[in-house]
PDB file of C-alpha atoms in Angstrom:
ATOM      1  CA  MET A 612     -25.150  54.735  43.324  1.00  0.00           C
ATOM      2  CA  GLN A 613     -27.253  57.378  41.215  1.00  0.00           C
ATOM      3  CA  LEU A 614     -24.482  59.834  41.943  1.00  0.00           C
ATOM      4  CA  LEU A 615     -21.684  57.476  40.802  1.00  0.00           C
ATOM      5  CA  LYS A 616     -24.017  57.040  37.503  1.00  0.00           C
ATOM      6  CA  ALA A 617     -24.452  60.465  36.918  1.00  0.00           C
ATOM      7  CA  LEU A 618     -20.543  61.067  37.369  1.00  0.00           C
ATOM      8  CA  PHE A 619     -19.882  58.264  35.097  1.00  0.00           C
ATOM      9  CA  ALA A 620     -22.290  59.704  32.359  1.00  0.00           C
ATOM     10  CA  LEU A 621     -20.531  63.158  32.506  1.00  0.00           C
ATOM     11  CA  LEU A 622     -17.113  61.571  32.268  1.00  0.00           C
ATOM     12  CA  VAL A 623     -18.221  59.582  29.080  1.00  0.00           C
ATOM     13  CA  LEU A 624     -19.968  62.654  27.695  1.00  0.00           C
ATOM     14  CA  GLY A 625     -16.797  64.449  28.187  1.00  0.00           C
ATOM     15  CA  VAL A 626     -14.795  62.027  26.368  1.00  0.00           C
ATOM     16  CA  LEU A 627     -17.008  61.820  23.580  1.00  0.00           C
ATOM     17  CA  CYS A 628     -17.042  65.597  23.335  1.00  0.00           C
ATOM     18  CA  GLY A 629     -13.384  65.895  23.389  1.00  0.00           C
ATOM     19  CA  GLN A 630     -12.945  63.157  20.829  1.00  0.00           C
ATOM     20  CA  ALA A 631     -15.368  65.089  18.469  1.00  0.00           C
ATOM     21  CA  ALA A 632     -13.460  68.205  18.769  1.00  0.00           C
ATOM     22  CA  LEU A 633     -10.218  66.259  18.251  1.00  0.00           C
ATOM     23  CA  ALA A 634     -11.651  65.094  15.036  1.00  0.00           C
ATOM     24  CA  GLN A 635     -12.734  68.338  13.859  1.00  0.00           C
ATOM     25  CA  ASN A 636      -9.445  70.009  14.891  1.00  0.00           C
ATOM     26  CA  ARG A 637      -7.359  66.960  13.491  1.00  0.00           C
ATOM     27  CA  PHE A 638      -6.638  68.401  10.035  1.00  0.00           C
ATOM     28  CA  GLY A 639      -5.774  72.077   9.087  1.00  0.00           C
ATOM     29  CA  ALA A 640      -3.221  74.503  10.338  1.00  0.00           C
ATOM     30  CA  GLN A 641      -1.290  73.551  13.555  1.00  0.00           C
ATOM     31  CA  GLY A 642       0.593  76.687  14.356  1.00  0.00           C
ATOM     32  CA  PRO A 643       1.175  80.226  13.133  1.00  0.00           C
ATOM     33  CA  GLU A 644       2.724  81.232   9.966  1.00  0.00           C
ATOM     34  CA  SER A 645       6.351  82.254   9.627  1.00  0.00           C
ATOM     35  CA  GLU A 646       9.105  83.047   7.208  1.00  0.00           C
ATOM     36  CA  PRO A 647       9.902  82.334   4.279  1.00  0.00           C
ATOM     37  CA  ASP A 648       6.795  82.654   2.462  1.00  0.00           C
ATOM     38  CA  ARG A 649       4.233  82.368   5.348  1.00  0.00           C
ATOM     39  CA  MET A 650       5.595  78.971   6.153  1.00  0.00           C
ATOM     40  CA  GLN A 651       2.966  77.085   8.346  1.00  0.00           C
ATOM     41  CA  GLN A 652       2.675  73.311   9.440  1.00  0.00           C
ATOM     42  CA  TRP A 653      -0.403  71.595   8.724  1.00  0.00           C
ATOM     43  CA  LEU A 654      -2.064  68.028   9.150  1.00  0.00           C
ATOM     44  CA  VAL A 655      -4.029  66.682   5.883  1.00  0.00           C
ATOM     45  CA  PRO A 656      -5.709  63.605   5.295  1.00  0.00           C
ATOM     46  CA  SER A 657      -3.646  60.839   4.034  1.00  0.00           C
ATOM     47  CA  SER A 658      -4.498  57.503   2.195  1.00  0.00           C
ATOM     48  CA  ASP A 659      -4.328  55.676   5.432  1.00  0.00           C
ATOM     49  CA  PRO A 660      -7.571  56.662   7.650  1.00  0.00           C
ATOM     50  CA  ASP A 661      -5.566  56.042  10.764  1.00  0.00           C
ATOM     51  CA  THR A 662      -2.795  58.327   9.999  1.00  0.00           C
ATOM     52  CA  ALA A 663      -2.939  62.297   9.405  1.00  0.00           C
ATOM     53  CA  ALA A 664       0.055  63.725   7.155  1.00  0.00           C
ATOM     54  CA  ARG A 665       2.388  66.160   8.369  1.00  0.00           C
ATOM     55  CA  ALA A 666       2.883  68.844   5.726  1.00  0.00           C
ATOM     56  CA  ILE A 667       4.172  72.309   5.051  1.00  0.00           C
ATOM     57  CA  LEU A 668       2.059  74.777   3.650  1.00  0.00           C
ATOM     58  CA  PHE A 669       3.634  77.966   1.846  1.00  0.00           C
ATOM     59  CA  ARG A 670       1.674  80.867   0.306  1.00  0.00           C
ATOM     60  CA  PRO A 671       1.999  84.165  -1.566  1.00  0.00           C
ATOM     61  CA  PRO A 672       0.812  87.747   0.366  1.00  0.00           C
ATOM     62  CA  GLY A 673      -2.869  88.100   0.473  1.00  0.00           C
ATOM     63  CA  ASP A 674      -5.930  86.251   0.553  1.00  0.00           C
ATOM     64  CA  GLY A 675      -6.080  84.310  -2.688  1.00  0.00           C
ATOM     65  CA  PRO A 676      -7.452  82.365  -4.193  1.00  0.00           C
ATOM     66  CA  PHE A 677      -4.168  81.025  -5.382  1.00  0.00           C
ATOM     67  CA  ARG A 678      -3.459  78.395  -7.779  1.00  0.00           C
ATOM     68  CA  PHE A 679      -2.190  75.319  -5.898  1.00  0.00           C
ATOM     69  CA  ALA A 680       0.690  73.261  -6.470  1.00  0.00           C
ATOM     70  CA  LEU A 681       1.601  70.023  -4.454  1.00  0.00           C
ATOM     71  CA  ILE A 682       5.139  68.455  -4.066  1.00  0.00           C
ATOM     72  CA  ALA A 683       5.244  65.060  -3.635  1.00  0.00           C
ATOM     73  CA  HIS A 684       8.623  63.930  -2.049  1.00  0.00           C
ATOM     74  CA  ALA A 685      11.117  60.925  -2.915  1.00  0.00           C
ATOM     75  CA  SER A 686      10.955  57.673  -0.952  1.00  0.00           C
ATOM     76  CA  THR A 687      13.200  54.433   0.055  1.00  0.00           C
ATOM     77  CA  GLN A 688      12.543  50.986   0.508  1.00  0.00           C
ATOM     78  CA  ASN A 689      14.963  50.953   3.512  1.00  0.00           C
ATOM     79  CA  VAL A 690      12.630  51.371   6.792  1.00  0.00           C
ATOM     80  CA  LEU A 691      15.438  53.291   8.650  1.00  0.00           C
ATOM     81  CA  ARG A 692      16.150  55.663   5.886  1.00  0.00           C
ATOM     82  CA  ARG A 693      12.403  56.455   5.664  1.00  0.00           C
ATOM     83  CA  ALA A 694      11.863  57.090   9.497  1.00  0.00           C
ATOM     84  CA  GLN A 695      14.896  59.218   9.481  1.00  0.00           C
ATOM     85  CA  MET A 696      13.683  61.507   6.359  1.00  0.00           C
ATOM     86  CA  PRO A 697      14.083  65.004   6.955  1.00  0.00           C
ATOM     87  CA  ARG A 698      11.429  67.285   6.239  1.00  0.00           C
ATOM     88  CA  THR A 699      13.329  69.598   3.931  1.00  0.00           C
ATOM     89  CA  GLY A 700      10.029  71.093   2.558  1.00  0.00           C
ATOM     90  CA  TYR A 701      11.830  71.360  -0.927  1.00  0.00           C
ATOM     91  CA  ARG A 702      11.780  74.876  -0.097  1.00  0.00           C
ATOM     92  CA  ALA A 703      13.677  76.289  -2.933  1.00  0.00           C
ATOM     93  CA  LEU A 704      11.180  74.700  -5.241  1.00  0.00           C
ATOM     94  CA  ALA A 705       8.541  76.139  -3.264  1.00  0.00           C
ATOM     95  CA  ALA A 706       9.809  79.554  -3.106  1.00  0.00           C
ATOM     96  CA  PHE A 707      10.047  79.397  -6.915  1.00  0.00           C
ATOM     97  CA  LEU A 708       6.421  78.371  -7.082  1.00  0.00           C
ATOM     98  CA  VAL A 709       5.149  81.099  -4.456  1.00  0.00           C
ATOM     99  CA  ALA A 710       7.057  83.641  -6.709  1.00  0.00           C
ATOM    100  CA  ARG A 711       4.690  82.640  -9.360  1.00  0.00           C
ATOM    101  CA  GLY A 712       1.383  82.919  -7.172  1.00  0.00           C
ATOM    102  CA  PHE A 713       1.241  79.432  -5.970  1.00  0.00           C
ATOM    103  CA  ALA A 714       0.061  78.125  -2.786  1.00  0.00           C
ATOM    104  CA  VAL A 715       2.320  74.964  -2.192  1.00  0.00           C
ATOM    105  CA  LEU A 716       1.702  72.026  -0.098  1.00  0.00           C
ATOM    106  CA  VAL A 717       4.816  69.553   0.929  1.00  0.00           C
ATOM    107  CA  PRO A 718       2.889  66.586   2.424  1.00  0.00           C
ATOM    108  CA  GLU A 719       4.745  63.773   4.218  1.00  0.00           C
ATOM    109  CA  ARG A 720       3.101  60.636   3.189  1.00  0.00           C
ATOM    110  CA  PRO A 721       2.509  57.478   5.645  1.00  0.00           C
ATOM    111  CA  GLY A 722       5.455  55.183   6.708  1.00  0.00           C
ATOM    112  CA  HIS A 723       7.794  58.464   6.289  1.00  0.00           C
ATOM    113  CA  GLY A 724       9.405  60.691   9.053  1.00  0.00           C
ATOM    114  CA  ALA A 725       7.585  62.391  11.511  1.00  0.00           C
ATOM    115  CA  THR A 726       4.002  61.022   9.867  1.00  0.00           C
ATOM    116  CA  GLY A 727       4.741  57.605  10.625  1.00  0.00           C
ATOM    117  CA  GLY A 728       2.157  54.977  10.167  1.00  0.00           C
ATOM    118  CA  ARG A 729       2.051  52.194   7.684  1.00  0.00           C
ATOM    119  CA  TYR A 730       4.380  52.352   4.634  1.00  0.00           C
ATOM    120  CA  LEU A 731       1.661  51.471   1.846  1.00  0.00           C
ATOM    121  CA  GLU A 732       4.066  52.100  -1.272  1.00  0.00           C
ATOM    122  CA  ASP A 733       6.277  49.066  -0.759  1.00  0.00           C
ATOM    123  CA  GLN A 734       7.253  47.620  -4.315  1.00  0.00           C
ATOM    124  CA  GLY A 735       8.403  44.394  -3.204  1.00  0.00           C
ATOM    125  CA  ASP A 736      11.332  42.351  -3.900  1.00  0.00           C
ATOM    126  CA  CYS A 737      13.720  43.861  -6.387  1.00  0.00           C
ATOM    127  CA  ASP A 738      13.603  40.977  -9.078  1.00  0.00           C
ATOM    128  CA  ARG A 739       9.750  41.051  -8.978  1.00  0.00           C
ATOM    129  CA  ALA A 740       9.258  44.509  -7.862  1.00  0.00           C
ATOM    130  CA  ASP A 741       5.568  45.665  -8.331  1.00  0.00           C
ATOM    131  CA  TYR A 742       6.120  49.193  -9.775  1.00  0.00           C
ATOM    132  CA  SER A 743       2.265  49.591 -10.320  1.00  0.00           C
ATOM    133  CA  ARG A 744       1.157  48.929  -7.166  1.00  0.00           C
ATOM    134  CA  ALA A 745       3.532  51.240  -5.538  1.00  0.00           C
ATOM    135  CA  GLY A 746       2.816  54.020  -7.817  1.00  0.00           C
ATOM    136  CA  ARG A 747      -0.816  53.888  -7.369  1.00  0.00           C
ATOM    137  CA  ALA A 748      -0.549  54.072  -3.628  1.00  0.00           C
ATOM    138  CA  THR A 749       1.632  56.986  -4.089  1.00  0.00           C
ATOM    139  CA  ALA A 750      -1.135  58.505  -6.095  1.00  0.00           C
ATOM    140  CA  GLU A 751      -3.755  57.821  -3.496  1.00  0.00           C
ATOM    141  CA  ALA A 752      -1.644  59.628  -0.820  1.00  0.00           C
ATOM    142  CA  ILE A 753      -1.251  62.697  -3.336  1.00  0.00           C
ATOM    143  CA  VAL A 754      -4.996  62.545  -3.865  1.00  0.00           C
ATOM    144  CA  ALA A 755      -6.118  62.484  -0.297  1.00  0.00           C
ATOM    145  CA  ALA A 756      -4.083  65.715   0.369  1.00  0.00           C
ATOM    146  CA  LEU A 757      -4.963  67.381  -2.774  1.00  0.00           C
ATOM    147  CA  ASN A 758      -8.553  67.206  -2.524  1.00  0.00           C
ATOM    148  CA  TYR A 759      -8.213  68.594   1.191  1.00  0.00           C
ATOM    149  CA  LEU A 760      -6.374  71.591   0.226  1.00  0.00           C
ATOM    150  CA  ARG A 761      -8.847  72.320  -2.877  1.00  0.00           C
ATOM    151  CA  GLY A 762     -11.702  72.578  -0.343  1.00  0.00           C
ATOM    152  CA  GLN A 763      -9.571  75.756   1.320  1.00  0.00           C
ATOM    153  CA  SER A 764     -10.921  79.064   0.535  1.00  0.00           C
ATOM    154  CA  PHE A 765      -7.664  80.177  -0.406  1.00  0.00           C
ATOM    155  CA  VAL A 766      -7.245  77.520  -3.230  1.00  0.00           C
ATOM    156  CA  ARG A 767      -8.522  77.921  -6.749  1.00  0.00           C
ATOM    157  CA  GLN A 768     -10.502  75.182  -8.155  1.00  0.00           C
ATOM    158  CA  ASP A 769      -8.472  75.116 -11.487  1.00  0.00           C
ATOM    159  CA  GLY A 770      -5.024  75.112 -12.571  1.00  0.00           C
ATOM    160  CA  THR A 771      -3.615  72.927 -10.108  1.00  0.00           C
ATOM    161  CA  VAL A 772      -0.004  71.543 -10.607  1.00  0.00           C
ATOM    162  CA  VAL A 773       1.407  68.287  -9.222  1.00  0.00           C
ATOM    163  CA  LEU A 774       5.086  68.184  -8.946  1.00  0.00           C
ATOM    164  CA  GLY A 775       6.967  65.116  -8.057  1.00  0.00           C
ATOM    165  CA  HIS A 776      10.293  63.706  -7.123  1.00  0.00           C
ATOM    166  CA  SER A 777      11.634  60.191  -7.697  1.00  0.00           C
ATOM    167  CA  ALA A 778       9.023  57.897  -6.399  1.00  0.00           C
ATOM    168  CA  GLY A 779       6.923  61.051  -6.030  1.00  0.00           C
ATOM    169  CA  ALA A 780       7.096  61.702  -9.468  1.00  0.00           C
ATOM    170  CA  TRP A 781       6.275  58.242 -10.110  1.00  0.00           C
ATOM    171  CA  GLY A 782       3.012  58.600  -8.327  1.00  0.00           C
ATOM    172  CA  ALA A 783       2.045  61.653  -9.994  1.00  0.00           C
ATOM    173  CA  LEU A 784       2.513  59.698 -13.281  1.00  0.00           C
ATOM    174  CA  ALA A 785       0.242  57.197 -11.757  1.00  0.00           C
ATOM    175  CA  LEU A 786      -2.385  59.862 -11.016  1.00  0.00           C
ATOM    176  CA  ALA A 787      -2.269  61.316 -14.769  1.00  0.00           C
ATOM    177  CA  GLY A 788      -5.097  58.611 -15.592  1.00  0.00           C
ATOM    178  CA  GLU A 789      -7.141  58.925 -12.551  1.00  0.00           C
ATOM    179  CA  THR A 790      -9.960  61.351 -11.896  1.00  0.00           C
ATOM    180  CA  VAL A 791      -8.731  64.294  -9.974  1.00  0.00           C
ATOM    181  CA  LYS A 792     -10.569  67.543 -10.628  1.00  0.00           C
ATOM    182  CA  GLY A 793      -8.481  70.678 -11.393  1.00  0.00           C
ATOM    183  CA  VAL A 794      -5.143  69.257 -12.158  1.00  0.00           C
ATOM    184  CA  SER A 795      -3.609  71.049 -15.167  1.00  0.00           C
ATOM    185  CA  ALA A 796      -0.094  69.718 -15.304  1.00  0.00           C
ATOM    186  CA  ILE A 797       2.377  67.154 -13.808  1.00  0.00           C
ATOM    187  CA  ILE A 798       5.938  67.852 -13.605  1.00  0.00           C
ATOM    188  CA  ALA A 799       8.140  64.941 -12.748  1.00  0.00           C
ATOM    189  CA  PHE A 800      11.581  65.327 -11.452  1.00  0.00           C
ATOM    190  CA  ALA A 801      13.640  62.028 -12.054  1.00  0.00           C
ATOM    191  CA  ALA A 802      10.823  59.932 -12.122  1.00  0.00           C
ATOM    192  CA  GLY A 803      11.105  56.377 -11.011  1.00  0.00           C
ATOM    193  CA  ARG A 804      11.571  53.635  -8.380  1.00  0.00           C
ATOM    194  CA  GLY A 805      14.144  50.851  -7.856  1.00  0.00           C
ATOM    195  CA  GLY A 806      17.002  53.185  -8.464  1.00  0.00           C
ATOM    196  CA  HIS A 807      20.528  52.458  -6.848  1.00  0.00           C
ATOM    197  CA  ALA A 808      19.739  48.550  -6.606  1.00  0.00           C
ATOM    198  CA  ASP A 809      21.852  47.026  -3.914  1.00  0.00           C
ATOM    199  CA  ASP A 810      23.249  50.604  -2.989  1.00  0.00           C
ATOM    200  CA  LEU A 811      25.057  50.736  -6.323  1.00  0.00           C
ATOM    201  CA  PRO A 812      24.807  53.684  -9.102  1.00  0.00           C
ATOM    202  CA  ASN A 813      23.043  53.196 -12.541  1.00  0.00           C
ATOM    203  CA  GLN A 814      21.797  49.856 -11.203  1.00  0.00           C
ATOM    204  CA  VAL A 815      17.991  49.487 -11.323  1.00  0.00           C
ATOM    205  CA  CYS A 816      15.458  46.685  -9.991  1.00  0.00           C
ATOM    206  CA  ALA A 817      13.517  44.918 -12.658  1.00  0.00           C
ATOM    207  CA  ARG A 818      14.308  47.452 -15.312  1.00  0.00           C
ATOM    208  CA  HIS A 819      11.761  45.889 -17.737  1.00  0.00           C
ATOM    209  CA  ARG A 820       9.009  46.175 -14.982  1.00  0.00           C
ATOM    210  CA  LEU A 821       9.792  49.657 -14.788  1.00  0.00           C
ATOM    211  CA  LEU A 822       9.428  50.231 -18.479  1.00  0.00           C
ATOM    212  CA  ALA A 823       6.232  48.081 -18.712  1.00  0.00           C
ATOM    213  CA  THR A 824       4.610  50.309 -15.903  1.00  0.00           C
ATOM    214  CA  ALA A 825       5.502  53.487 -17.603  1.00  0.00           C
ATOM    215  CA  ALA A 826       3.690  52.372 -20.506  1.00  0.00           C
ATOM    216  CA  GLU A 827       0.675  51.443 -18.338  1.00  0.00           C
ATOM    217  CA  PHE A 828       0.642  54.657 -16.616  1.00  0.00           C
ATOM    218  CA  GLY A 829       0.591  56.557 -19.877  1.00  0.00           C
ATOM    219  CA  LYS A 830      -2.864  54.647 -21.256  1.00  0.00           C
ATOM    220  CA  GLY A 831      -5.567  56.959 -20.814  1.00  0.00           C
ATOM    221  CA  ALA A 832      -3.401  59.894 -19.168  1.00  0.00           C
ATOM    222  CA  ARG A 833      -4.538  63.516 -20.609  1.00  0.00           C
ATOM    223  CA  VAL A 834      -2.542  65.463 -18.249  1.00  0.00           C
ATOM    224  CA  PRO A 835       0.499  67.077 -19.845  1.00  0.00           C
ATOM    225  CA  VAL A 836       3.737  65.925 -18.113  1.00  0.00           C
ATOM    226  CA  THR A 837       7.273  67.798 -18.029  1.00  0.00           C
ATOM    227  CA  TRP A 838       9.525  65.192 -17.287  1.00  0.00           C
ATOM    228  CA  LEU A 839      13.135  66.436 -15.938  1.00  0.00           C
ATOM    229  CA  VAL A 840      16.361  64.849 -15.047  1.00  0.00           C
ATOM    230  CA  ALA A 841      19.729  65.720 -14.302  1.00  0.00           C
ATOM    231  CA  ALA A 842      22.718  64.841 -16.772  1.00  0.00           C
ATOM    232  CA  ASN A 843      24.426  63.293 -13.574  1.00  0.00           C
ATOM    233  CA  ASP A 844      21.618  61.621 -12.097  1.00  0.00           C
ATOM    234  CA  THR A 845      22.572  57.767 -11.184  1.00  0.00           C
ATOM    235  CA  TYR A 846      19.485  56.750 -10.052  1.00  0.00           C
ATOM    236  CA  PHE A 847      17.677  57.081 -13.427  1.00  0.00           C
ATOM    237  CA  SER A 848      20.100  57.995 -15.845  1.00  0.00           C
ATOM    238  CA  PRO A 849      19.145  60.507 -18.861  1.00  0.00           C
ATOM    239  CA  GLU A 850      19.169  57.304 -21.179  1.00  0.00           C
ATOM    240  CA  LEU A 851      16.640  55.239 -18.980  1.00  0.00           C
ATOM    241  CA  SER A 852      14.817  58.222 -18.108  1.00  0.00           C
ATOM    242  CA  ARG A 853      14.122  59.000 -21.807  1.00  0.00           C
ATOM    243  CA  GLN A 854      13.165  55.383 -22.317  1.00  0.00           C
ATOM    244  CA  LEU A 855      10.648  55.574 -19.504  1.00  0.00           C
ATOM    245  CA  ALA A 856       9.148  58.840 -21.007  1.00  0.00           C
ATOM    246  CA  ASP A 857       8.948  57.322 -24.393  1.00  0.00           C
ATOM    247  CA  ALA A 858       7.226  54.094 -22.899  1.00  0.00           C
ATOM    248  CA  PHE A 859       4.748  56.655 -21.152  1.00  0.00           C
ATOM    249  CA  ARG A 860       4.193  58.410 -24.499  1.00  0.00           C
ATOM    250  CA  SER A 861       3.702  55.045 -26.235  1.00  0.00           C
ATOM    251  CA  GLY A 862       0.705  54.453 -23.990  1.00  0.00           C
ATOM    252  CA  GLY A 863      -0.801  58.030 -24.757  1.00  0.00           C
ATOM    253  CA  GLY A 864       0.758  60.091 -22.496  1.00  0.00           C
ATOM    254  CA  ARG A 865       1.807  63.543 -23.416  1.00  0.00           C
ATOM    255  CA  VAL A 866       5.640  64.089 -22.306  1.00  0.00           C
ATOM    256  CA  ASP A 867       7.803  67.110 -22.733  1.00  0.00           C
ATOM    257  CA  PHE A 868      11.492  65.710 -21.983  1.00  0.00           C
ATOM    258  CA  HIS A 869      14.466  67.624 -21.046  1.00  0.00           C
ATOM    259  CA  VAL A 870      17.823  66.573 -19.901  1.00  0.00           C
ATOM    260  CA  LEU A 871      19.075  69.305 -17.444  1.00  0.00           C
ATOM    261  CA  ALA A 872      22.536  70.206 -16.558  1.00  0.00           C
ATOM    262  CA  ALA A 873      24.469  68.605 -14.153  1.00  0.00           C
ATOM    263  CA  SER A 874      23.600  69.241 -10.391  1.00  0.00           C
ATOM    264  CA  GLY A 875      26.107  68.928  -7.735  1.00  0.00           C
ATOM    265  CA  SER A 876      27.877  65.548  -7.062  1.00  0.00           C
ATOM    266  CA  GLU A 877      24.542  63.519  -7.437  1.00  0.00           C
ATOM    267  CA  GLY A 878      21.922  64.756 -10.100  1.00  0.00           C
ATOM    268  CA  HIS A 879      19.277  62.831  -8.409  1.00  0.00           C
ATOM    269  CA  TRP A 880      18.725  65.453  -5.938  1.00  0.00           C
ATOM    270  CA  LEU A 881      18.308  68.378  -8.108  1.00  0.00           C
ATOM    271  CA  ALA A 882      14.742  69.125  -6.995  1.00  0.00           C
ATOM    272  CA  GLU A 883      15.852  69.678  -3.361  1.00  0.00           C
ATOM    273  CA  SER A 884      18.480  72.222  -3.767  1.00  0.00           C
ATOM    274  CA  GLU A 885      18.425  75.862  -4.683  1.00  0.00           C
ATOM    275  CA  ALA A 886      20.947  75.391  -7.314  1.00  0.00           C
ATOM    276  CA  GLY A 887      19.184  72.645  -8.749  1.00  0.00           C
ATOM    277  CA  VAL A 888      16.002  74.583  -8.892  1.00  0.00           C
ATOM    278  CA  LYS A 889      17.794  77.259 -10.659  1.00  0.00           C
ATOM    279  CA  ILE A 890      19.025  75.006 -13.061  1.00  0.00           C
ATOM    280  CA  ALA A 891      15.422  73.633 -13.690  1.00  0.00           C
ATOM    281  CA  GLY A 892      14.129  77.214 -13.697  1.00  0.00           C
ATOM    282  CA  PRO A 893      13.592  77.949 -17.386  1.00  0.00           C
ATOM    283  CA  ALA A 894      12.027  74.350 -17.982  1.00  0.00           C
ATOM    284  CA  LEU A 895       9.549  74.992 -15.090  1.00  0.00           C
ATOM    285  CA  ASP A 896       8.573  78.212 -16.381  1.00  0.00           C
ATOM    286  CA  ARG A 897       7.991  76.890 -19.867  1.00  0.00           C
ATOM    287  CA  ALA A 898       5.609  74.212 -18.000  1.00  0.00           C
ATOM    288  CA  LEU A 899       3.737  76.616 -16.125  1.00  0.00           C
ATOM    289  CA  LYS A 900       3.342  79.070 -19.030  1.00  0.00           C
ATOM    290  CA  LEU A 901       2.230  76.256 -21.286  1.00  0.00           C
ATOM    291  CA  LEU A 902      -0.786  75.336 -18.831  1.00  0.00           C
ATOM    292  CA  PRO A 903      -4.352  75.691 -19.987  1.00  0.00           C
ATOM    293  CA  PRO A 904      -6.594  77.892 -17.807  1.00  0.00           C
ATOM    294  CA  THR A 905      -8.705  74.888 -16.634  1.00  0.00           C
ATOM    295  CA  ALA A 906      -8.151  71.067 -17.147  1.00  0.00           C
ATOM    296  CA  ALA A 907      -9.193  67.937 -15.438  1.00  0.00           C
ATOM    297  CA  VAL A 908      -7.708  64.601 -15.773  1.00  0.00           C
ATOM    298  CA  LYS A 909      -9.701  62.268 -18.180  1.00  0.00           C
ATOM    299  CA  LYS A 910     -11.949  59.869 -16.136  1.00  0.00           C
ATOM    300  CA  ARG A 911     -11.540  56.083 -16.789  1.00  0.00           C
TER     301      ARG A 911
END
């Protein structure tokens, strides 16, 4: 009996030690670097404590410390499409930033692709969409990944840039009034939610709610925003995007708004393509050169 108790105690101790080691190794690099741009798979914290977010990290040569850029991806209300979302990594956009000295993280938020877990960004019914809740949930996921990377030795503590695409850009706008250290700028590609309502181009769920929430996100925002939209975006047209930018500005946010040339057959995906990044390049360079050496988001 004593022997069985001793064996059981050793087994329990082994399990506990294994769990502790797993917890310690849960986040961070998950394999070797590869090309291009030292591409590496990582696990990072998410806004869901039960879900580690899969991410791709890109870095320039050397040990750094590098300025840091986080790219927040698009989303969809469709469960199947979310589950099948490819991990594109926004490689052309990441390469553009790496060439300018940035370490770049592209985290996959909960409820998407290989990360899985609970979808925390649900905006609800089309007619009564809660764009504030959805955007703030996206912002929480951005902050969780951002704060973890800022703790790495190769990342500078200032000059961070958050780049968002579509729903990811909407979350970045929600972030503009939060307390996040080191963030110097937000670059929003085709910011918004609820586009292609009923899968129809230029149809948006609860347009008035979207505009009202843009004004809400602008209140107290002090991080400068560069807002980019392609001329042939049928999710959030240049006209609607300009109205959203104006609404954000009316709340107090600073916005540099640009309508870019048409990109491919659907301009909404400009941020994901090499040709689109080339189109956006001059505006991106202006945004990056205008960054102050240090900045922080204003506290509420």
